[in-house]
Tab-separated table of C-alpha atoms and ligand atoms in Angstrom:
chain	number	residue	atom	x	y	z
A	1	MET	CA	-7.010	15.647	1.585
A	2	ALA	CA	-4.272	13.760	-0.988
A	3	LYS	CA	-6.153	10.731	-2.133
A	4	ASN	CA	-4.598	7.477	-0.675
A	5	ILE	CA	-2.116	5.590	-2.577
A	6	GLN	CA	-3.329	1.868	-2.903
A	7	ALA	CA	-1.504	-1.299	-4.082
A	8	ILE	CA	-1.502	-2.797	-7.359
A	9	CYS	CA	-4.602	-4.674	-8.377
A	10	GLY	CA	-3.944	-8.328	-7.892
A	11	MET	CA	-0.844	-7.734	-5.914
A	12	ASN	CA	-1.390	-8.500	-2.301
A	13	ASP	CA	0.156	-7.479	1.104
A	14	TYR	CA	0.275	-10.373	3.240
A	15	LEU	CA	-0.090	-8.997	6.833
A	16	PRO	CA	1.147	-10.566	10.220
A	17	ASN	CA	-2.145	-12.376	10.580
A	18	GLU	CA	-1.443	-14.600	7.705
A	19	THR	CA	2.225	-14.704	7.563
A	20	ALA	CA	2.395	-16.964	10.470
A	21	CYS	CA	0.751	-19.584	8.399
A	22	TRP	CA	2.922	-18.746	5.042
A	23	GLN	CA	6.256	-18.973	7.430
A	24	ARG	CA	5.068	-22.752	8.619
A	25	VAL	CA	4.267	-23.922	5.366
A	26	GLU	CA	7.511	-22.607	4.057
A	27	GLU	CA	9.603	-23.985	6.659
A	28	THR	CA	8.037	-27.134	6.294
A	29	MET	CA	8.336	-27.390	2.512
A	30	LYS	CA	12.084	-26.235	3.264
A	31	SER	CA	12.817	-29.180	5.581
A	32	VAL	CA	11.241	-31.792	3.444
A	33	LEU	CA	13.538	-30.280	0.536
A	34	ALA	CA	16.406	-30.560	2.448
A	35	SER	CA	15.532	-34.351	3.480
A	36	TYR	CA	15.863	-34.951	-0.179
A	37	GLY	CA	19.419	-33.191	-0.703
A	38	TYR	CA	17.978	-29.889	-2.531
A	39	ARG	CA	19.692	-27.006	-1.969
A	40	GLU	CA	18.851	-23.376	-2.194
A	41	ILE	CA	19.427	-21.035	-5.387
A	42	ARG	CA	18.549	-17.363	-5.420
A	43	LEU	CA	17.773	-15.894	-8.567
A	44	PRO	CA	16.966	-12.304	-9.815
A	45	ILE	CA	13.346	-11.159	-9.926
A	46	VAL	CA	14.379	-9.705	-13.409
A	47	GLU	CA	15.629	-11.073	-16.191
A	48	GLN	CA	16.218	-10.207	-19.898
A	49	THR	CA	12.892	-10.665	-21.649
A	50	PRO	CA	14.130	-12.807	-24.653
A	51	LEU	CA	15.019	-15.621	-21.671
A	52	PHE	CA	11.358	-16.176	-21.317
A	53	GLN	CA	10.628	-15.604	-24.912
A	54	ARG	CA	12.905	-18.553	-25.592
A	55	ALA	CA	11.910	-20.983	-22.927
A	56	ILE	CA	8.360	-20.775	-22.476
A	57	GLY	CA	7.670	-20.175	-25.711
A	58	LYS	CA	6.344	-17.253	-27.979
A	59	VAL	CA	2.892	-18.793	-28.773
A	60	THR	CA	1.741	-19.138	-24.923
A	61	ASP	CA	-0.503	-17.274	-22.725
A	62	VAL	CA	2.256	-16.446	-20.772
A	63	ILE	CA	4.402	-14.677	-23.290
A	64	GLU	CA	1.444	-13.712	-25.339
A	65	LYS	CA	-0.687	-12.033	-22.271
A	66	GLU	CA	1.030	-11.988	-18.997
A	67	MET	CA	4.171	-10.603	-18.863
A	68	TYR	CA	5.317	-7.728	-17.005
A	69	SER	CA	7.997	-6.166	-19.668
A	70	PHE	CA	9.395	-2.761	-19.937
A	71	ILE	CA	12.203	-0.996	-21.243
A	72	ASP	CA	15.064	-0.065	-18.852
A	73	ARG	CA	17.026	3.485	-19.085
A	74	ASN	CA	19.627	1.615	-21.258
A	75	GLY	CA	16.973	0.612	-23.694
A	76	ASP	CA	17.132	-3.071	-23.137
A	77	SER	CA	13.720	-5.445	-22.671
A	78	LEU	CA	13.568	-6.580	-19.340
A	79	THR	CA	10.761	-8.646	-17.629
A	80	LEU	CA	9.449	-9.310	-13.912
A	81	ARG	CA	9.918	-13.225	-14.126
A	82	PRO	CA	6.436	-14.995	-14.608
A	83	GLU	CA	8.242	-18.325	-13.386
A	84	GLY	CA	11.297	-19.595	-12.043
A	85	THR	CA	12.408	-22.596	-14.093
A	86	ALA	CA	14.237	-20.264	-17.123
A	87	GLY	CA	15.878	-18.254	-14.315
A	88	CYS	CA	17.129	-21.270	-12.841
A	89	VAL	CA	18.757	-22.937	-16.061
A	90	ARG	CA	19.782	-19.483	-17.068
A	91	ALA	CA	21.869	-19.195	-13.871
A	92	GLY	CA	22.787	-22.725	-14.161
A	93	ILE	CA	24.744	-22.271	-17.592
A	94	GLU	CA	25.875	-19.086	-16.452
A	95	HIS	CA	27.947	-20.442	-13.299
A	96	GLY	CA	28.618	-23.995	-14.871
A	97	LEU	CA	26.742	-25.770	-12.458
A	98	LEU	CA	24.825	-28.228	-15.193
A	99	TYR	CA	26.792	-29.949	-17.802
A	100	ASN	CA	27.791	-33.094	-16.854
A	101	GLN	CA	26.976	-32.833	-13.179
A	102	LYS	CA	23.924	-33.965	-10.914
A	103	GLN	CA	22.015	-30.968	-8.723
A	104	ARG	CA	19.025	-30.561	-6.932
A	105	PHE	CA	17.963	-26.882	-6.285
A	106	TRP	CA	15.239	-25.296	-5.277
A	107	TYR	CA	14.076	-21.595	-4.969
A	108	MET	CA	11.486	-19.448	-3.569
A	109	GLY	CA	9.844	-16.129	-4.444
A	110	PRO	CA	7.320	-14.073	-6.192
A	111	MET	CA	6.551	-14.365	-9.839
A	112	PHE	CA	4.494	-11.848	-11.857
A	113	ARG	CA	1.908	-12.427	-14.656
A	114	TYR	CA	-0.604	-10.087	-15.913
A	115	GLU	CA	-3.855	-11.982	-15.223
A	116	ARG	CA	-7.478	-11.399	-14.245
A	117	PRO	CA	-7.273	-11.222	-10.441
A	118	GLN	CA	-9.557	-13.904	-8.663
A	119	LYS	CA	-9.360	-16.132	-5.655
A	120	GLY	CA	-6.116	-18.349	-6.469
A	121	ARG	CA	-5.055	-16.282	-9.328
A	122	TYR	CA	-2.912	-13.053	-8.767
A	123	ARG	CA	-0.594	-10.687	-10.521
A	124	GLN	CA	2.162	-11.099	-8.142
A	125	PHE	CA	1.891	-14.792	-6.425
A	126	HIS	CA	4.612	-16.853	-5.174
A	127	GLN	CA	6.355	-20.386	-5.854
A	128	ILE	CA	8.287	-22.586	-4.279
A	129	GLY	CA	9.938	-24.970	-7.126
A	130	ALA	CA	12.101	-27.720	-7.440
A	131	GLU	CA	14.555	-28.665	-10.037
A	132	VAL	CA	16.919	-31.689	-10.976
A	133	PHE	CA	19.738	-31.582	-13.519
A	134	GLY	CA	21.784	-34.255	-15.125
A	135	GLN	CA	19.395	-37.494	-14.402
A	136	GLN	CA	17.178	-38.460	-17.156
A	137	GLY	CA	15.833	-41.998	-15.386
A	138	PRO	CA	12.164	-41.914	-14.481
A	139	ASP	CA	13.039	-42.584	-11.042
A	140	VAL	CA	14.166	-39.073	-10.562
A	141	ASP	CA	10.677	-38.260	-11.728
A	142	ALA	CA	9.258	-40.642	-9.238
A	143	GLU	CA	11.133	-38.998	-6.641
A	144	LEU	CA	10.201	-35.614	-7.002
A	145	ILE	CA	6.515	-36.680	-7.128
A	146	LEU	CA	7.440	-38.480	-3.710
A	147	LEU	CA	8.900	-35.264	-2.440
A	148	THR	CA	5.242	-33.523	-3.148
A	149	ALA	CA	3.641	-36.339	-1.865
A	150	ARG	CA	5.556	-35.939	1.324
A	151	TRP	CA	5.009	-32.138	1.387
A	152	TRP	CA	1.135	-32.754	1.358
A	153	ARG	CA	1.372	-35.260	4.180
A	154	ALA	CA	3.570	-32.812	6.283
A	155	LEU	CA	1.177	-29.890	5.477
A	156	GLY	CA	-1.854	-31.834	6.257
A	157	VAL	CA	-3.694	-31.421	2.861
A	158	SER	CA	-2.909	-34.957	1.290
A	159	GLN	CA	-6.323	-36.152	1.586
A	160	HIS	CA	-7.700	-33.175	-0.786
A	161	VAL	CA	-4.947	-33.241	-3.482
A	162	SER	CA	-4.783	-35.831	-6.635
A	163	LEU	CA	-2.155	-36.332	-8.727
A	164	VAL	CA	-2.728	-36.125	-12.478
A	165	LEU	CA	-0.071	-37.725	-15.141
A	166	ASN	CA	0.906	-37.704	-18.570
A	167	SER	CA	3.540	-37.924	-21.336
A	168	ILE	CA	4.257	-35.738	-24.221
A	169	GLY	CA	7.089	-37.857	-25.802
A	170	SER	CA	9.754	-36.500	-27.678
A	171	VAL	CA	10.279	-33.529	-30.194
A	172	ALA	CA	9.765	-35.375	-32.979
A	173	ALA	CA	6.653	-37.573	-31.354
A	174	ARG	CA	4.782	-34.258	-30.790
A	175	ALA	CA	5.646	-32.893	-34.328
A	176	ARG	CA	3.915	-36.214	-35.667
A	177	TYR	CA	0.880	-35.797	-32.839
A	178	ARG	CA	0.788	-31.985	-33.928
A	179	ASP	CA	0.070	-32.944	-37.609
A	180	ALA	CA	-2.742	-35.469	-36.501
A	181	LEU	CA	-4.251	-32.615	-34.010
A	182	VAL	CA	-4.012	-30.059	-36.884
A	183	ALA	CA	-5.830	-32.120	-39.233
A	184	PHE	CA	-8.500	-33.015	-36.476
A	185	LEU	CA	-9.465	-29.289	-35.717
A	186	GLY	CA	-9.265	-28.365	-39.356
A	187	ARG	CA	-12.410	-30.307	-39.454
A	188	TYR	CA	-14.008	-28.285	-36.629
A	189	GLU	CA	-12.388	-25.131	-38.129
A	190	ASP	CA	-15.923	-23.098	-38.380
A	191	LEU	CA	-16.469	-23.593	-34.472
A	192	LEU	CA	-13.445	-22.117	-33.377
A	193	ASP	CA	-13.005	-18.599	-32.306
A	194	GLU	CA	-10.338	-16.439	-33.731
A	195	ASP	CA	-7.930	-17.196	-31.214
A	196	CYS	CA	-8.126	-20.764	-31.343
A	197	ARG	CA	-7.599	-20.846	-35.291
A	198	ARG	CA	-4.621	-18.863	-34.977
A	199	ARG	CA	-3.486	-20.847	-32.266
A	200	MET	CA	-4.506	-23.968	-34.644
A	201	TYR	CA	-1.622	-23.219	-37.056
A	202	THR	CA	0.735	-21.628	-34.294
A	203	ASN	CA	0.865	-23.947	-31.587
A	204	PRO	CA	-2.057	-26.375	-31.699
A	205	MET	CA	-1.191	-28.129	-28.445
A	206	ARG	CA	-2.010	-24.863	-26.703
A	207	LEU	CA	-5.406	-25.447	-27.401
A	208	LEU	CA	-5.482	-28.866	-25.110
A	209	ASP	CA	-5.245	-26.591	-22.227
A	210	THR	CA	-7.784	-23.978	-23.246
A	211	LYS	CA	-10.180	-23.413	-20.156
A	212	LYS	CA	-12.861	-22.409	-22.892
A	213	PRO	CA	-15.594	-25.224	-22.185
A	214	ASP	CA	-16.897	-25.280	-26.017
A	215	ILE	CA	-13.541	-26.013	-27.242
A	216	GLN	CA	-12.865	-28.757	-24.347
A	217	MET	CA	-16.007	-30.329	-25.372
A	218	LEU	CA	-14.819	-30.437	-28.912
A	219	LEU	CA	-11.551	-31.716	-28.273
A	220	ASN	CA	-12.953	-34.925	-26.106
A	221	ASP	CA	-12.900	-36.653	-29.570
A	222	ALA	CA	-9.241	-35.560	-30.699
A	223	PRO	CA	-6.200	-37.743	-31.249
A	224	VAL	CA	-4.251	-38.331	-27.737
A	225	MET	CA	-0.709	-37.756	-27.475
A	226	ILE	CA	-0.093	-41.123	-25.579
A	227	ASP	CA	-0.991	-42.924	-28.839
A	228	TYR	CA	1.708	-41.231	-30.571
A	229	LEU	CA	4.336	-41.429	-28.356
A	230	ASP	CA	8.149	-42.689	-28.996
A	231	GLU	CA	9.127	-46.125	-28.023
A	232	ASP	CA	11.934	-44.563	-25.340
A	233	SER	CA	9.165	-42.228	-24.186
A	234	CYS	CA	6.654	-44.954	-23.521
A	235	THR	CA	9.164	-46.587	-22.014
A	236	HIS	CA	10.008	-44.087	-19.797
A	237	PHE	CA	6.474	-43.514	-18.805
A	238	SER	CA	5.506	-46.766	-18.207
A	239	ASP	CA	8.543	-47.165	-15.796
A	240	LEU	CA	7.660	-44.217	-14.089
A	241	CYS	CA	3.773	-45.335	-13.818
A	242	ALA	CA	5.562	-48.670	-12.471
A	243	LEU	CA	7.581	-46.930	-9.822
A	244	LEU	CA	4.454	-44.965	-8.620
A	245	ASP	CA	2.375	-48.126	-7.911
A	246	MET	CA	5.293	-49.756	-6.181
A	247	VAL	CA	5.673	-46.803	-3.634
A	248	GLY	CA	1.931	-46.533	-3.169
A	249	ILE	CA	1.014	-43.008	-4.944
A	250	PRO	CA	-1.960	-42.852	-6.485
A	251	TYR	CA	-2.319	-41.165	-9.920
A	252	THR	CA	-4.743	-40.859	-12.896
A	253	VAL	CA	-3.202	-40.369	-16.247
A	254	ASN	CA	-4.773	-37.619	-18.296
A	255	PRO	CA	-3.872	-38.024	-21.992
A	256	ARG	CA	-5.088	-34.355	-22.499
A	257	LEU	CA	-2.747	-32.876	-19.987
A	258	VAL	CA	-0.004	-30.821	-21.514
A	259	ARG	CA	0.870	-27.946	-19.451
A	260	GLY	CA	1.063	-24.270	-20.378
A	261	LEU	CA	4.571	-23.834	-20.920
A	262	ASP	CA	6.344	-25.033	-24.418
A	263	TYR	CA	9.683	-26.547	-22.563
A	264	TYR	CA	8.538	-29.695	-21.069
A	265	ASN	CA	8.830	-33.171	-22.675
A	266	ARG	CA	7.887	-36.321	-21.357
A	267	THR	CA	6.555	-36.267	-18.151
A	268	VAL	CA	3.967	-33.983	-16.944
A	269	PHE	CA	2.147	-34.082	-14.205
A	270	GLU	CA	-0.039	-31.634	-11.850
A	271	TRP	CA	-1.442	-31.867	-8.287
A	272	VAL	CA	-5.148	-30.798	-8.180
A	273	THR	CA	-7.802	-30.144	-5.647
A	274	THR	CA	-11.433	-29.265	-5.939
A	275	ARG	CA	-11.374	-27.202	-2.800
A	276	LEU	CA	-10.259	-24.212	-4.304
A	277	GLY	CA	-12.968	-23.570	-7.180
A	278	SER	CA	-11.564	-23.077	-10.714
A	279	GLN	CA	-8.291	-22.278	-9.971
A	280	GLY	CA	-7.621	-26.240	-8.610
A	281	THR	CA	-3.947	-26.889	-9.940
A	282	VAL	CA	-1.740	-26.465	-6.756
A	283	CYS	CA	1.521	-27.502	-8.519
A	284	GLY	CA	2.707	-28.790	-11.870
A	285	GLY	CA	5.978	-29.980	-13.232
A	286	GLY	CA	7.360	-32.136	-15.650
A	287	ARG	CA	10.731	-33.051	-17.706
A	288	TYR	CA	12.307	-30.485	-19.917
A	289	ASP	CA	15.014	-32.348	-21.441
A	290	ASN	CA	15.775	-29.920	-24.091
A	291	LEU	CA	15.840	-26.604	-22.419
A	292	VAL	CA	19.522	-26.119	-21.121
A	293	GLU	CA	20.591	-26.437	-24.543
A	294	GLN	CA	17.595	-24.492	-25.817
A	295	LEU	CA	19.101	-21.439	-23.803
A	296	GLY	CA	22.695	-22.118	-24.995
A	297	GLY	CA	24.113	-24.895	-22.339
A	298	ARG	CA	25.277	-28.390	-23.320
A	299	ALA	CA	22.242	-30.988	-23.201
A	300	THR	CA	21.404	-31.826	-19.791
A	301	PRO	CA	18.374	-33.848	-18.942
A	302	ALA	CA	16.336	-32.061	-16.083
A	303	VAL	CA	13.066	-32.308	-14.358
A	304	GLY	CA	11.108	-29.713	-12.101
A	305	VAL	CA	7.926	-28.507	-10.306
A	306	ALA	CA	6.473	-25.568	-9.214
A	307	ILE	CA	3.857	-24.912	-6.617
A	308	GLY	CA	1.686	-21.799	-6.279
A	309	LEU	CA	1.951	-20.625	-2.306
A	310	GLU	CA	-1.075	-18.868	-2.479
A	311	ARG	CA	-3.363	-21.645	-3.565
A	312	LEU	CA	-1.624	-23.988	-1.152
A	313	VAL	CA	-1.680	-21.733	2.088
A	314	LEU	CA	-5.680	-21.470	1.003
A	315	LEU	CA	-5.693	-25.068	0.828
A	316	VAL	CA	-3.936	-25.509	4.134
A	317	GLN	CA	-6.662	-23.118	5.884
A	318	ALA	CA	-9.540	-24.860	4.172
A	319	VAL	CA	-9.071	-28.414	5.343
A	320	ASN	CA	-6.253	-27.867	8.431
A	321	PRO	CA	-6.772	-24.794	10.357
A	322	HIS	CA	-5.125	-26.162	13.297
A	323	PHE	CA	-2.174	-25.895	10.988
A	324	ALA	CA	-2.595	-22.460	10.392
A	325	ALA	CA	-3.659	-21.167	14.007
A	326	LEU	CA	-0.199	-21.071	15.299
A	327	PRO	CA	0.122	-18.837	18.616
A	328	HIS	CA	2.158	-15.929	18.241
A	329	VAL	CA	4.412	-16.302	21.276
A	330	ASP	CA	4.967	-19.100	24.020
A	331	VAL	CA	5.332	-16.513	26.618
A	332	TYR	CA	4.174	-13.221	27.712
A	333	LEU	CA	5.846	-11.222	30.436
A	334	VAL	CA	3.611	-9.143	32.859
A	335	VAL	CA	4.994	-6.333	34.301
A	336	ALA	CA	3.251	-5.173	37.342
A	337	ARG	CA	4.763	-1.610	37.738
A	338	ASN	CA	5.988	0.598	35.172
A	339	ASN	CA	9.480	1.265	37.271
A	340	LEU	CA	9.745	-2.680	36.646
A	341	GLN	CA	10.166	-2.258	33.040
A	342	PRO	CA	13.922	-2.260	32.998
A	343	ALA	CA	14.237	-5.295	35.059
A	344	ALA	CA	11.562	-7.133	32.856
A	345	MET	CA	13.905	-6.018	29.504
A	346	GLN	CA	16.955	-7.740	31.219
A	347	LEU	CA	14.942	-10.841	32.277
A	348	ALA	CA	13.524	-11.211	28.739
A	349	GLU	CA	17.142	-10.714	27.112
A	350	GLN	CA	18.576	-13.873	29.781
A	351	LEU	CA	15.676	-15.715	29.026
A	352	ARG	CA	16.482	-15.441	25.157
A	353	ASP	CA	19.903	-16.124	25.465
A	354	ALA	CA	19.053	-19.249	27.457
A	355	LEU	CA	16.359	-20.615	25.086
A	356	PRO	CA	17.090	-19.319	21.459
A	357	ALA	CA	14.156	-20.700	20.251
A	358	LEU	CA	11.512	-18.984	22.799
A	359	ARG	CA	9.011	-16.814	21.690
A	360	LEU	CA	8.790	-13.987	24.324
A	361	MET	CA	6.704	-10.902	24.321
A	362	THR	CA	7.180	-8.182	27.159
A	363	ASN	CA	4.352	-5.872	28.110
A	364	TYR	CA	5.292	-2.250	27.647
A	365	ASN	CA	3.481	0.862	28.526
A	366	GLY	CA	1.673	-0.718	31.496
A	367	GLY	CA	-1.951	-1.441	31.933
A	368	SER	CA	-3.559	-3.566	35.094
A	369	CYS	CA	-2.412	-7.132	35.683
A	370	LYS	CA	-6.021	-8.466	34.183
A	371	LYS	CA	-5.059	-6.242	30.950
A	372	GLN	CA	-2.156	-7.799	30.784
A	373	PHE	CA	-3.242	-11.292	30.869
A	374	GLY	CA	-5.729	-10.352	28.434
A	375	ARG	CA	-2.935	-9.767	25.951
A	376	ALA	CA	-1.120	-12.755	26.959
A	377	ASN	CA	-4.406	-14.843	25.682
A	378	LYS	CA	-4.464	-12.464	22.666
A	379	HIS	CA	-1.418	-13.580	21.498
A	380	GLY	CA	-1.589	-17.490	22.358
A	381	ALA	CA	1.004	-17.394	25.071
A	382	ARG	CA	0.892	-20.688	27.085
A	383	VAL	CA	2.831	-19.290	29.921
A	384	ALA	CA	2.620	-15.831	31.551
A	385	LEU	CA	5.635	-14.423	33.724
A	386	VAL	CA	4.790	-11.893	36.102
A	387	LEU	CA	7.227	-9.591	37.477
A	388	GLY	CA	6.322	-7.697	40.535
A	389	GLU	CA	8.225	-5.366	42.953
A	390	SER	CA	9.185	-8.006	46.089
A	391	GLU	CA	9.813	-11.052	42.860
A	392	ALA	CA	12.083	-8.241	41.321
A	393	ALA	CA	13.777	-7.568	44.558
A	394	GLN	CA	14.368	-11.188	44.841
A	395	HIS	CA	15.622	-12.053	41.489
A	396	LYS	CA	12.487	-14.219	41.379
A	397	VAL	CA	9.394	-14.428	39.108
A	398	VAL	CA	6.142	-15.813	38.847
A	399	VAL	CA	5.590	-18.816	36.448
A	400	LYS	CA	1.880	-19.136	35.334
A	401	ASP	CA	0.920	-22.189	33.080
A	402	LEU	CA	-2.198	-20.347	31.444
A	403	VAL	CA	-3.879	-23.795	30.241
A	404	THR	CA	-3.461	-25.750	33.608
A	405	GLY	CA	-3.794	-22.420	35.859
A	406	ASN	CA	-0.596	-23.764	38.154
A	407	GLN	CA	1.403	-21.056	39.542
A	408	GLU	CA	4.649	-20.984	41.261
A	409	THR	CA	7.467	-18.900	42.264
A	410	LEU	CA	10.764	-19.374	40.830
A	411	ALA	CA	13.966	-18.039	41.238
A	412	GLN	CA	14.828	-16.517	37.560
A	413	SER	CA	17.636	-19.063	36.885
A	414	ASP	CA	15.205	-21.884	37.250
A	415	VAL	CA	12.849	-20.501	34.779
A	416	PRO	CA	14.290	-21.680	31.617
A	417	ALA	CA	14.189	-25.392	32.666
A	418	ARG	CA	10.695	-24.893	34.205
A	419	LEU	CA	9.697	-23.246	30.592
A	420	VAL	CA	11.239	-26.218	29.009
A	421	SER	CA	9.200	-28.866	30.798
A	422	ILE	CA	6.038	-26.665	29.905
A	423	LEU	CA	6.456	-26.208	26.535
A	424	CYS	CA	8.242	-29.248	25.061
B	501	ATP	P1	-3.105	-22.109	-14.364
B	501	ATP	O1	-3.383	-23.138	-15.563
B	501	ATP	O2	-3.888	-21.909	-13.169
B	501	ATP	O3	-3.058	-20.796	-14.824
B	501	ATP	P2	-0.318	-22.719	-14.824
B	501	ATP	O4	-0.188	-23.740	-15.783
B	501	ATP	O5	-0.178	-21.358	-15.707
B	501	ATP	O6	-1.447	-22.408	-13.968
B	501	ATP	P3	2.264	-22.755	-14.103
B	501	ATP	O7	2.963	-21.956	-14.763
B	501	ATP	O8	2.597	-24.279	-14.177
B	501	ATP	O9	0.599	-22.785	-13.876
B	501	ATP	O10	2.833	-22.418	-12.320
B	501	ATP	C1	2.689	-23.183	-11.677
B	501	ATP	C2	1.838	-23.101	-10.312
B	501	ATP	O11	1.608	-21.739	-9.943
B	501	ATP	C3	0.292	-23.329	-10.382
B	501	ATP	O12	0.162	-24.505	-10.462
B	501	ATP	C4	-0.432	-22.301	-9.643
B	501	ATP	O13	-0.616	-23.231	-8.473
B	501	ATP	C5	0.451	-21.226	-9.533
B	501	ATP	N1	0.348	-20.183	-10.484
B	501	ATP	C6	0.442	-19.913	-11.625
B	501	ATP	N2	-0.053	-18.823	-11.859
B	501	ATP	C7	-1.082	-18.256	-10.903
B	501	ATP	C8	-1.312	-16.911	-10.483
B	501	ATP	N3	-1.669	-15.855	-11.544
B	501	ATP	N4	-1.570	-16.772	-9.251
B	501	ATP	C9	-1.568	-17.629	-8.466
B	501	ATP	N5	-0.949	-18.735	-8.328
B	501	ATP	C10	-0.592	-18.906	-9.891
B	502	MG	MG1	-1.839	-19.773	-16.122
């Protein structure tokens, strides 16, 4: 027998039992985005490799180790997108959406990184991201953070996430800080492994978000970015903090937070949870005022955020199982005899016409009424409709509320109103 072909390691199937929760999470997040005036942008999954190299920075984990790149039949180097911001900026420039305009976009979809798969870390994962273009004030950063906080409330996870914040200043301030950091690291060069020593010269800031515990310990005494901030960035950051205080969003400033991609400047932030083990960062974002120009557009300030949906869904399932356990259907149509199947199909279509949001499942392939009621329960139906010989002949149907046990025989034309009163 031929060997079964299996899915690629770290690339998951999302089975119908899980997709209900995913859909609810996505719908909830989209409606919050709409309530702040964000509009969807849909972008290709594959882009030219240099786009990511230029945007993310060559000496980063993503570019050095994690990209899925390949040469296509044309000889071009293409890459499965590891994140959404670069493509969003590329599209914004290409279609003239950015210069001198204020835009709020969101995107959703799969991202690809060649990482070691584990809980909360996969090779194909999904993000929802939001990007704001054309506004440089800290009020936009604060609004984006407010939006994320509203997501957590709507999903019932706000007690389990906390906000960590930092400013990494301007390019010039980072250059000054970089010198101080390299001077500090130089004193401990013997203790650094080869990879860190190389990065110390190529991109020392990257060492700050290392996951290696001994290097983290060493960095406890390293100079901190916040002491090297330029005056404008300093004001920007303190204004942002004041706005967050005013709207009552608690946060901690972590002067070592730098984030893994090179394009950030000024505000950087993460929402973290202790409920998911070491993959605790649910969401990360920040300002990237130089990226549009770096990718060939006219200078446009920007700020954005990206949420890892796998981690978020794991968190929702862990702390708000009620949210995840949405029944599949509202109504299950029990068909007492096989010869009534066409009449049942007609009734079901009429009900869907009358109540477009109704989730109704019809029984096919017979089975005793008891068995069919069992199926109604399995699918989480609130109401069973029972179509028997005599009901069908009189254009009636039995409506049974499966929670209260109340049962009545109604004219089929009266059923939509009755369902609304039971279900709403
Ligand atoms: P980490 O430090 O956990 O590797 P990151 O800094 O590389 O995260 P970002 O590039 O900022 O992550 O992406 C934003 C969010 O996307 C992360 O906070 C996380 O929730 C999610 N994410 C990133 N990489 C993965 C992955 N391999 N699998 C699942 N989710 C991921
Ligand atoms: Mg990473």
